[in-house]
Amino acid sequence: QVQLVESGGGLVQAGGSLRLSCAASGRTFSDYTMGWFRQAPGKEREFVAVISRSVGSTYYADSVKGRFTISRDNAKNTVTLQMNSLKPEDTAVYVCGASSLVGRVDSTRLYTYWGQGTQVTVSS
């Protein structure tokens, strides 16, 4: 089992920044590809960013590329999502997930463990 707990969400004005963190416990953190997804009201959960287990390769959704940065610290068992130039359409519950697969793991069905999520609201 892997337990994931997100933090760092909140209310921010358009153009602002937020930094989300996901703390992991349980099994060996570096064994997992880590991803961030988001879900807006009435919409399906969508891929935001993913980072590989150890090399640190990253992939992003086109909608956040150039604005968001995913990183991880395997010594601290954390994955972080730095979000800059936020837009109202970024408003959603942001959730981190852990997958045992490698590569561009950008589908929710490929993730085994999920956190509870943290709310991000961007006002115009």
mmCIF file with all atom_site columns, C-alpha atoms in Angstrom:
data_model
loop_
_atom_site.group_PDB
_atom_site.id
_atom_site.type_symbol
_atom_site.label_atom_id
_atom_site.label_alt_id
_atom_site.label_comp_id
_atom_site.label_asym_id
_atom_site.label_entity_id
_atom_site.label_seq_id
_atom_site.pdbx_PDB_ins_code
_atom_site.Cartn_x
_atom_site.Cartn_y
_atom_site.Cartn_z
_atom_site.occupancy
_atom_site.B_iso_or_equiv
_atom_site.pdbx_formal_charge
_atom_site.auth_seq_id
_atom_site.auth_comp_id
_atom_site.auth_asym_id
_atom_site.auth_atom_id
_atom_site.pdbx_PDB_model_num
ATOM 1   C CA . GLN A 1 1   ? 0.000   0.000  0.000   1.00 0.00 ? 1   GLN A CA 1
ATOM 2   C CA . VAL A 1 2   ? 1.004   3.578  -0.671  1.00 0.00 ? 2   VAL A CA 1
ATOM 3   C CA . GLN A 1 3   ? -0.652  6.451  1.160   1.00 0.00 ? 3   GLN A CA 1
ATOM 4   C CA . LEU A 1 4   ? -0.671  9.847  -0.536  1.00 0.00 ? 4   LEU A CA 1
ATOM 5   C CA . VAL A 1 5   ? -1.544  13.168 1.068   1.00 0.00 ? 5   VAL A CA 1
ATOM 6   C CA . GLU A 1 6   ? -1.732  16.399 -0.918  1.00 0.00 ? 6   GLU A CA 1
ATOM 7   C CA . SER A 1 7   ? -1.333  19.901 0.425   1.00 0.00 ? 7   SER A CA 1
ATOM 8   C CA . GLY A 1 8   ? -0.837  23.444 -0.791  1.00 0.00 ? 8   GLY A CA 1
ATOM 9   C CA . GLY A 1 9   ? -4.098  24.213 -2.496  1.00 0.00 ? 9   GLY A CA 1
ATOM 10  C CA . GLY A 1 10  ? -6.006  27.446 -1.998  1.00 0.00 ? 10  GLY A CA 1
ATOM 11  C CA . LEU A 1 11  ? -7.512  30.537 -3.577  1.00 0.00 ? 11  LEU A CA 1
ATOM 12  C CA . VAL A 1 12  ? -5.352  32.662 -5.866  1.00 0.00 ? 12  VAL A CA 1
ATOM 13  C CA . GLN A 1 13  ? -5.931  35.400 -8.399  1.00 0.00 ? 13  GLN A CA 1
ATOM 14  C CA . ALA A 1 14  ? -5.353  34.819 -12.080 1.00 0.00 ? 14  ALA A CA 1
ATOM 15  C CA . GLY A 1 15  ? -1.676  35.164 -12.894 1.00 0.00 ? 15  GLY A CA 1
ATOM 16  C CA . GLY A 1 16  ? -0.646  34.004 -9.458  1.00 0.00 ? 16  GLY A CA 1
ATOM 17  C CA . SER A 1 17  ? 1.221   30.910 -8.320  1.00 0.00 ? 17  SER A CA 1
ATOM 18  C CA . LEU A 1 18  ? 0.685   27.947 -6.040  1.00 0.00 ? 18  LEU A CA 1
ATOM 19  C CA . ARG A 1 19  ? 2.900   25.063 -5.034  1.00 0.00 ? 19  ARG A CA 1
ATOM 20  C CA . LEU A 1 20  ? 1.262   21.704 -4.383  1.00 0.00 ? 20  LEU A CA 1
ATOM 21  C CA . SER A 1 21  ? 2.943   18.886 -2.507  1.00 0.00 ? 21  SER A CA 1
ATOM 22  C CA . CYS A 1 22  ? 2.143   15.218 -2.258  1.00 0.00 ? 22  CYS A CA 1
ATOM 23  C CA . ALA A 1 23  ? 3.657   13.258 0.613   1.00 0.00 ? 23  ALA A CA 1
ATOM 24  C CA . ALA A 1 24  ? 3.919   9.499  0.229   1.00 0.00 ? 24  ALA A CA 1
ATOM 25  C CA . SER A 1 25  ? 4.264   6.752  2.810   1.00 0.00 ? 25  SER A CA 1
ATOM 26  C CA . GLY A 1 26  ? 4.187   2.998  2.731   1.00 0.00 ? 26  GLY A CA 1
ATOM 27  C CA . ARG A 1 27  ? 6.137   1.239  0.037   1.00 0.00 ? 27  ARG A CA 1
ATOM 28  C CA . THR A 1 28  ? 9.366   2.451  -1.562  1.00 0.00 ? 28  THR A CA 1
ATOM 29  C CA . PHE A 1 29  ? 8.554   5.817  -3.121  1.00 0.00 ? 29  PHE A CA 1
ATOM 30  C CA . SER A 1 30  ? 11.213  5.580  -5.835  1.00 0.00 ? 30  SER A CA 1
ATOM 31  C CA . ASP A 1 31  ? 9.529   2.439  -7.198  1.00 0.00 ? 31  ASP A CA 1
ATOM 32  C CA . TYR A 1 32  ? 6.617   4.524  -8.476  1.00 0.00 ? 32  TYR A CA 1
ATOM 33  C CA . THR A 1 33  ? 5.963   6.880  -11.328 1.00 0.00 ? 33  THR A CA 1
ATOM 34  C CA . MET A 1 34  ? 4.108   9.855  -9.859  1.00 0.00 ? 34  MET A CA 1
ATOM 35  C CA . GLY A 1 35  ? 1.456   11.906 -11.559 1.00 0.00 ? 35  GLY A CA 1
ATOM 36  C CA . TRP A 1 36  ? -0.778  14.894 -10.945 1.00 0.00 ? 36  TRP A CA 1
ATOM 37  C CA . PHE A 1 37  ? -4.325  14.954 -12.224 1.00 0.00 ? 37  PHE A CA 1
ATOM 38  C CA . ARG A 1 38  ? -7.167  17.403 -11.746 1.00 0.00 ? 38  ARG A CA 1
ATOM 39  C CA . GLN A 1 39  ? -10.932 17.242 -11.731 1.00 0.00 ? 39  GLN A CA 1
ATOM 40  C CA . ALA A 1 40  ? -13.213 20.214 -12.202 1.00 0.00 ? 40  ALA A CA 1
ATOM 41  C CA . PRO A 1 41  ? -16.903 20.084 -11.225 1.00 0.00 ? 41  PRO A CA 1
ATOM 42  C CA . GLY A 1 42  ? -18.895 18.038 -13.716 1.00 0.00 ? 42  GLY A CA 1
ATOM 43  C CA . LYS A 1 43  ? -15.814 16.930 -15.611 1.00 0.00 ? 43  LYS A CA 1
ATOM 44  C CA . GLU A 1 44  ? -13.713 13.803 -15.720 1.00 0.00 ? 44  GLU A CA 1
ATOM 45  C CA . ARG A 1 45  ? -10.345 13.599 -14.026 1.00 0.00 ? 45  ARG A CA 1
ATOM 46  C CA . GLU A 1 46  ? -7.678  14.764 -16.454 1.00 0.00 ? 46  GLU A CA 1
ATOM 47  C CA . PHE A 1 47  ? -3.931  14.355 -16.695 1.00 0.00 ? 47  PHE A CA 1
ATOM 48  C CA . VAL A 1 48  ? -1.736  17.291 -15.709 1.00 0.00 ? 48  VAL A CA 1
ATOM 49  C CA . ALA A 1 49  ? 1.850   16.061 -15.326 1.00 0.00 ? 49  ALA A CA 1
ATOM 50  C CA . VAL A 1 50  ? 3.909   12.961 -14.620 1.00 0.00 ? 50  VAL A CA 1
ATOM 51  C CA . ILE A 1 51  ? 7.460   12.300 -13.470 1.00 0.00 ? 51  ILE A CA 1
ATOM 52  C CA . SER A 1 52  ? 9.411   9.085  -13.796 1.00 0.00 ? 52  SER A CA 1
ATOM 53  C CA . ARG A 1 53  ? 10.696  7.036  -10.907 1.00 0.00 ? 53  ARG A CA 1
ATOM 54  C CA . SER A 1 54  ? 14.323  8.040  -10.649 1.00 0.00 ? 54  SER A CA 1
ATOM 55  C CA . VAL A 1 55  ? 15.691  9.688  -13.795 1.00 0.00 ? 55  VAL A CA 1
ATOM 56  C CA . GLY A 1 56  ? 13.196  12.485 -13.472 1.00 0.00 ? 56  GLY A CA 1
ATOM 57  C CA . SER A 1 57  ? 11.749  12.507 -16.977 1.00 0.00 ? 57  SER A CA 1
ATOM 58  C CA . THR A 1 58  ? 8.645   14.653 -17.101 1.00 0.00 ? 58  THR A CA 1
ATOM 59  C CA . TYR A 1 59  ? 5.610   15.002 -19.344 1.00 0.00 ? 59  TYR A CA 1
ATOM 60  C CA . TYR A 1 60  ? 2.871   17.621 -19.278 1.00 0.00 ? 60  TYR A CA 1
ATOM 61  C CA . ALA A 1 61  ? -0.587  18.195 -20.642 1.00 0.00 ? 61  ALA A CA 1
ATOM 62  C CA . ASP A 1 62  ? -0.543  20.794 -23.392 1.00 0.00 ? 62  ASP A CA 1
ATOM 63  C CA . SER A 1 63  ? -2.805  23.021 -21.319 1.00 0.00 ? 63  SER A CA 1
ATOM 64  C CA . VAL A 1 64  ? -0.179  23.456 -18.585 1.00 0.00 ? 64  VAL A CA 1
ATOM 65  C CA . LYS A 1 65  ? 3.077   23.130 -20.505 1.00 0.00 ? 65  LYS A CA 1
ATOM 66  C CA . GLY A 1 66  ? 5.372   26.070 -19.798 1.00 0.00 ? 66  GLY A CA 1
ATOM 67  C CA . ARG A 1 67  ? 3.394   27.098 -16.699 1.00 0.00 ? 67  ARG A CA 1
ATOM 68  C CA . PHE A 1 68  ? 3.559   24.052 -14.410 1.00 0.00 ? 68  PHE A CA 1
ATOM 69  C CA . THR A 1 69  ? 6.617   22.126 -13.224 1.00 0.00 ? 69  THR A CA 1
ATOM 70  C CA . ILE A 1 70  ? 6.571   18.709 -11.596 1.00 0.00 ? 70  ILE A CA 1
ATOM 71  C CA . SER A 1 71  ? 9.472   17.520 -9.462  1.00 0.00 ? 71  SER A CA 1
ATOM 72  C CA . ARG A 1 72  ? 10.186  14.864 -6.878  1.00 0.00 ? 72  ARG A CA 1
ATOM 73  C CA . ASP A 1 73  ? 12.476  14.270 -3.934  1.00 0.00 ? 73  ASP A CA 1
ATOM 74  C CA . ASN A 1 74  ? 12.915  10.551 -3.387  1.00 0.00 ? 74  ASN A CA 1
ATOM 75  C CA . ALA A 1 75  ? 14.777  11.151 -0.122  1.00 0.00 ? 75  ALA A CA 1
ATOM 76  C CA . LYS A 1 76  ? 11.767  12.999 1.291   1.00 0.00 ? 76  LYS A CA 1
ATOM 77  C CA . ASN A 1 77  ? 9.102   10.889 -0.434  1.00 0.00 ? 77  ASN A CA 1
ATOM 78  C CA . THR A 1 78  ? 7.458   13.914 -1.965  1.00 0.00 ? 78  THR A CA 1
ATOM 79  C CA . VAL A 1 79  ? 6.327   15.074 -5.377  1.00 0.00 ? 79  VAL A CA 1
ATOM 80  C CA . THR A 1 80  ? 5.660   18.746 -6.033  1.00 0.00 ? 80  THR A CA 1
ATOM 81  C CA . LEU A 1 81  ? 3.705   20.667 -8.633  1.00 0.00 ? 81  LEU A CA 1
ATOM 82  C CA . GLN A 1 82  ? 4.742   24.291 -9.059  1.00 0.00 ? 82  GLN A CA 1
ATOM 83  C CA . MET A 1 83  ? 1.961   26.180 -10.805 1.00 0.00 ? 83  MET A CA 1
ATOM 84  C CA . ASN A 1 84  ? 2.640   29.607 -12.275 1.00 0.00 ? 84  ASN A CA 1
ATOM 85  C CA . SER A 1 85  ? 0.579   31.991 -14.399 1.00 0.00 ? 85  SER A CA 1
ATOM 86  C CA . LEU A 1 86  ? -2.592  30.385 -13.134 1.00 0.00 ? 86  LEU A CA 1
ATOM 87  C CA . LYS A 1 87  ? -5.814  30.807 -15.074 1.00 0.00 ? 87  LYS A CA 1
ATOM 88  C CA . PRO A 1 88  ? -9.443  30.470 -13.962 1.00 0.00 ? 88  PRO A CA 1
ATOM 89  C CA . GLU A 1 89  ? -9.691  27.317 -16.068 1.00 0.00 ? 89  GLU A CA 1
ATOM 90  C CA . ASP A 1 90  ? -7.065  25.726 -13.805 1.00 0.00 ? 90  ASP A CA 1
ATOM 91  C CA . THR A 1 91  ? -9.652  25.643 -11.016 1.00 0.00 ? 91  THR A CA 1
ATOM 92  C CA . ALA A 1 92  ? -10.102 22.034 -9.907  1.00 0.00 ? 92  ALA A CA 1
ATOM 93  C CA . VAL A 1 93  ? -9.347  19.479 -7.253  1.00 0.00 ? 93  VAL A CA 1
ATOM 94  C CA . TYR A 1 94  ? -5.757  18.380 -7.809  1.00 0.00 ? 94  TYR A CA 1
ATOM 95  C CA . VAL A 1 95  ? -4.904  14.778 -7.001  1.00 0.00 ? 95  VAL A CA 1
ATOM 96  C CA . CYS A 1 96  ? -1.618  12.930 -7.012  1.00 0.00 ? 96  CYS A CA 1
ATOM 97  C CA . GLY A 1 97  ? -1.332  9.316  -8.025  1.00 0.00 ? 97  GLY A CA 1
ATOM 98  C CA . ALA A 1 98  ? 1.259   6.543  -7.936  1.00 0.00 ? 98  ALA A CA 1
ATOM 99  C CA . SER A 1 99  ? 1.772   4.050  -10.736 1.00 0.00 ? 99  SER A CA 1
ATOM 100 C CA . SER A 1 100 ? 4.034   1.016  -10.979 1.00 0.00 ? 100 SER A CA 1
ATOM 101 C CA . LEU A 1 101 ? 4.348   1.533  -14.741 1.00 0.00 ? 101 LEU A CA 1
ATOM 102 C CA . VAL A 1 102 ? 7.061   3.510  -16.542 1.00 0.00 ? 102 VAL A CA 1
ATOM 103 C CA . GLY A 1 103 ? 6.992   6.096  -19.285 1.00 0.00 ? 103 GLY A CA 1
ATOM 104 C CA . ARG A 1 104 ? 4.309   8.646  -20.083 1.00 0.00 ? 104 ARG A CA 1
ATOM 105 C CA . VAL A 1 105 ? 1.703   7.320  -17.665 1.00 0.00 ? 105 VAL A CA 1
ATOM 106 C CA . ASP A 1 106 ? -1.093  9.763  -18.412 1.00 0.00 ? 106 ASP A CA 1
ATOM 107 C CA . SER A 1 107 ? -4.256  7.738  -17.944 1.00 0.00 ? 107 SER A CA 1
ATOM 108 C CA . THR A 1 108 ? -6.122  7.430  -14.656 1.00 0.00 ? 108 THR A CA 1
ATOM 109 C CA . ARG A 1 109 ? -6.675  3.715  -15.213 1.00 0.00 ? 109 ARG A CA 1
ATOM 110 C CA . LEU A 1 110 ? -2.898  3.140  -15.050 1.00 0.00 ? 110 LEU A CA 1
ATOM 111 C CA . TYR A 1 111 ? -2.607  4.403  -11.486 1.00 0.00 ? 111 TYR A CA 1
ATOM 112 C CA . THR A 1 112 ? -3.000  2.202  -8.444  1.00 0.00 ? 112 THR A CA 1
ATOM 113 C CA . TYR A 1 113 ? -2.921  4.679  -5.577  1.00 0.00 ? 113 TYR A CA 1
ATOM 114 C CA . TRP A 1 114 ? -4.530  8.097  -5.186  1.00 0.00 ? 114 TRP A CA 1
ATOM 115 C CA . GLY A 1 115 ? -4.596  10.837 -2.622  1.00 0.00 ? 115 GLY A CA 1
ATOM 116 C CA . GLN A 1 116 ? -7.703  12.680 -1.469  1.00 0.00 ? 116 GLN A CA 1
ATOM 117 C CA . GLY A 1 117 ? -6.929  15.816 -3.408  1.00 0.00 ? 117 GLY A CA 1
ATOM 118 C CA . THR A 1 118 ? -6.508  19.509 -2.701  1.00 0.00 ? 118 THR A CA 1
ATOM 119 C CA . GLN A 1 119 ? -8.718  22.302 -4.010  1.00 0.00 ? 119 GLN A CA 1
ATOM 120 C CA . VAL A 1 120 ? -7.235  24.984 -6.254  1.00 0.00 ? 120 VAL A CA 1
ATOM 121 C CA . THR A 1 121 ? -9.427  27.958 -7.078  1.00 0.00 ? 121 THR A CA 1
ATOM 122 C CA . VAL A 1 122 ? -8.265  30.693 -9.446  1.00 0.00 ? 122 VAL A CA 1
ATOM 123 C CA . SER A 1 123 ? -10.330 33.869 -9.493  1.00 0.00 ? 123 SER A CA 1
ATOM 124 C CA . SER A 1 124 ? -10.505 36.168 -12.501 1.00 0.00 ? 124 SER A CA 1
#
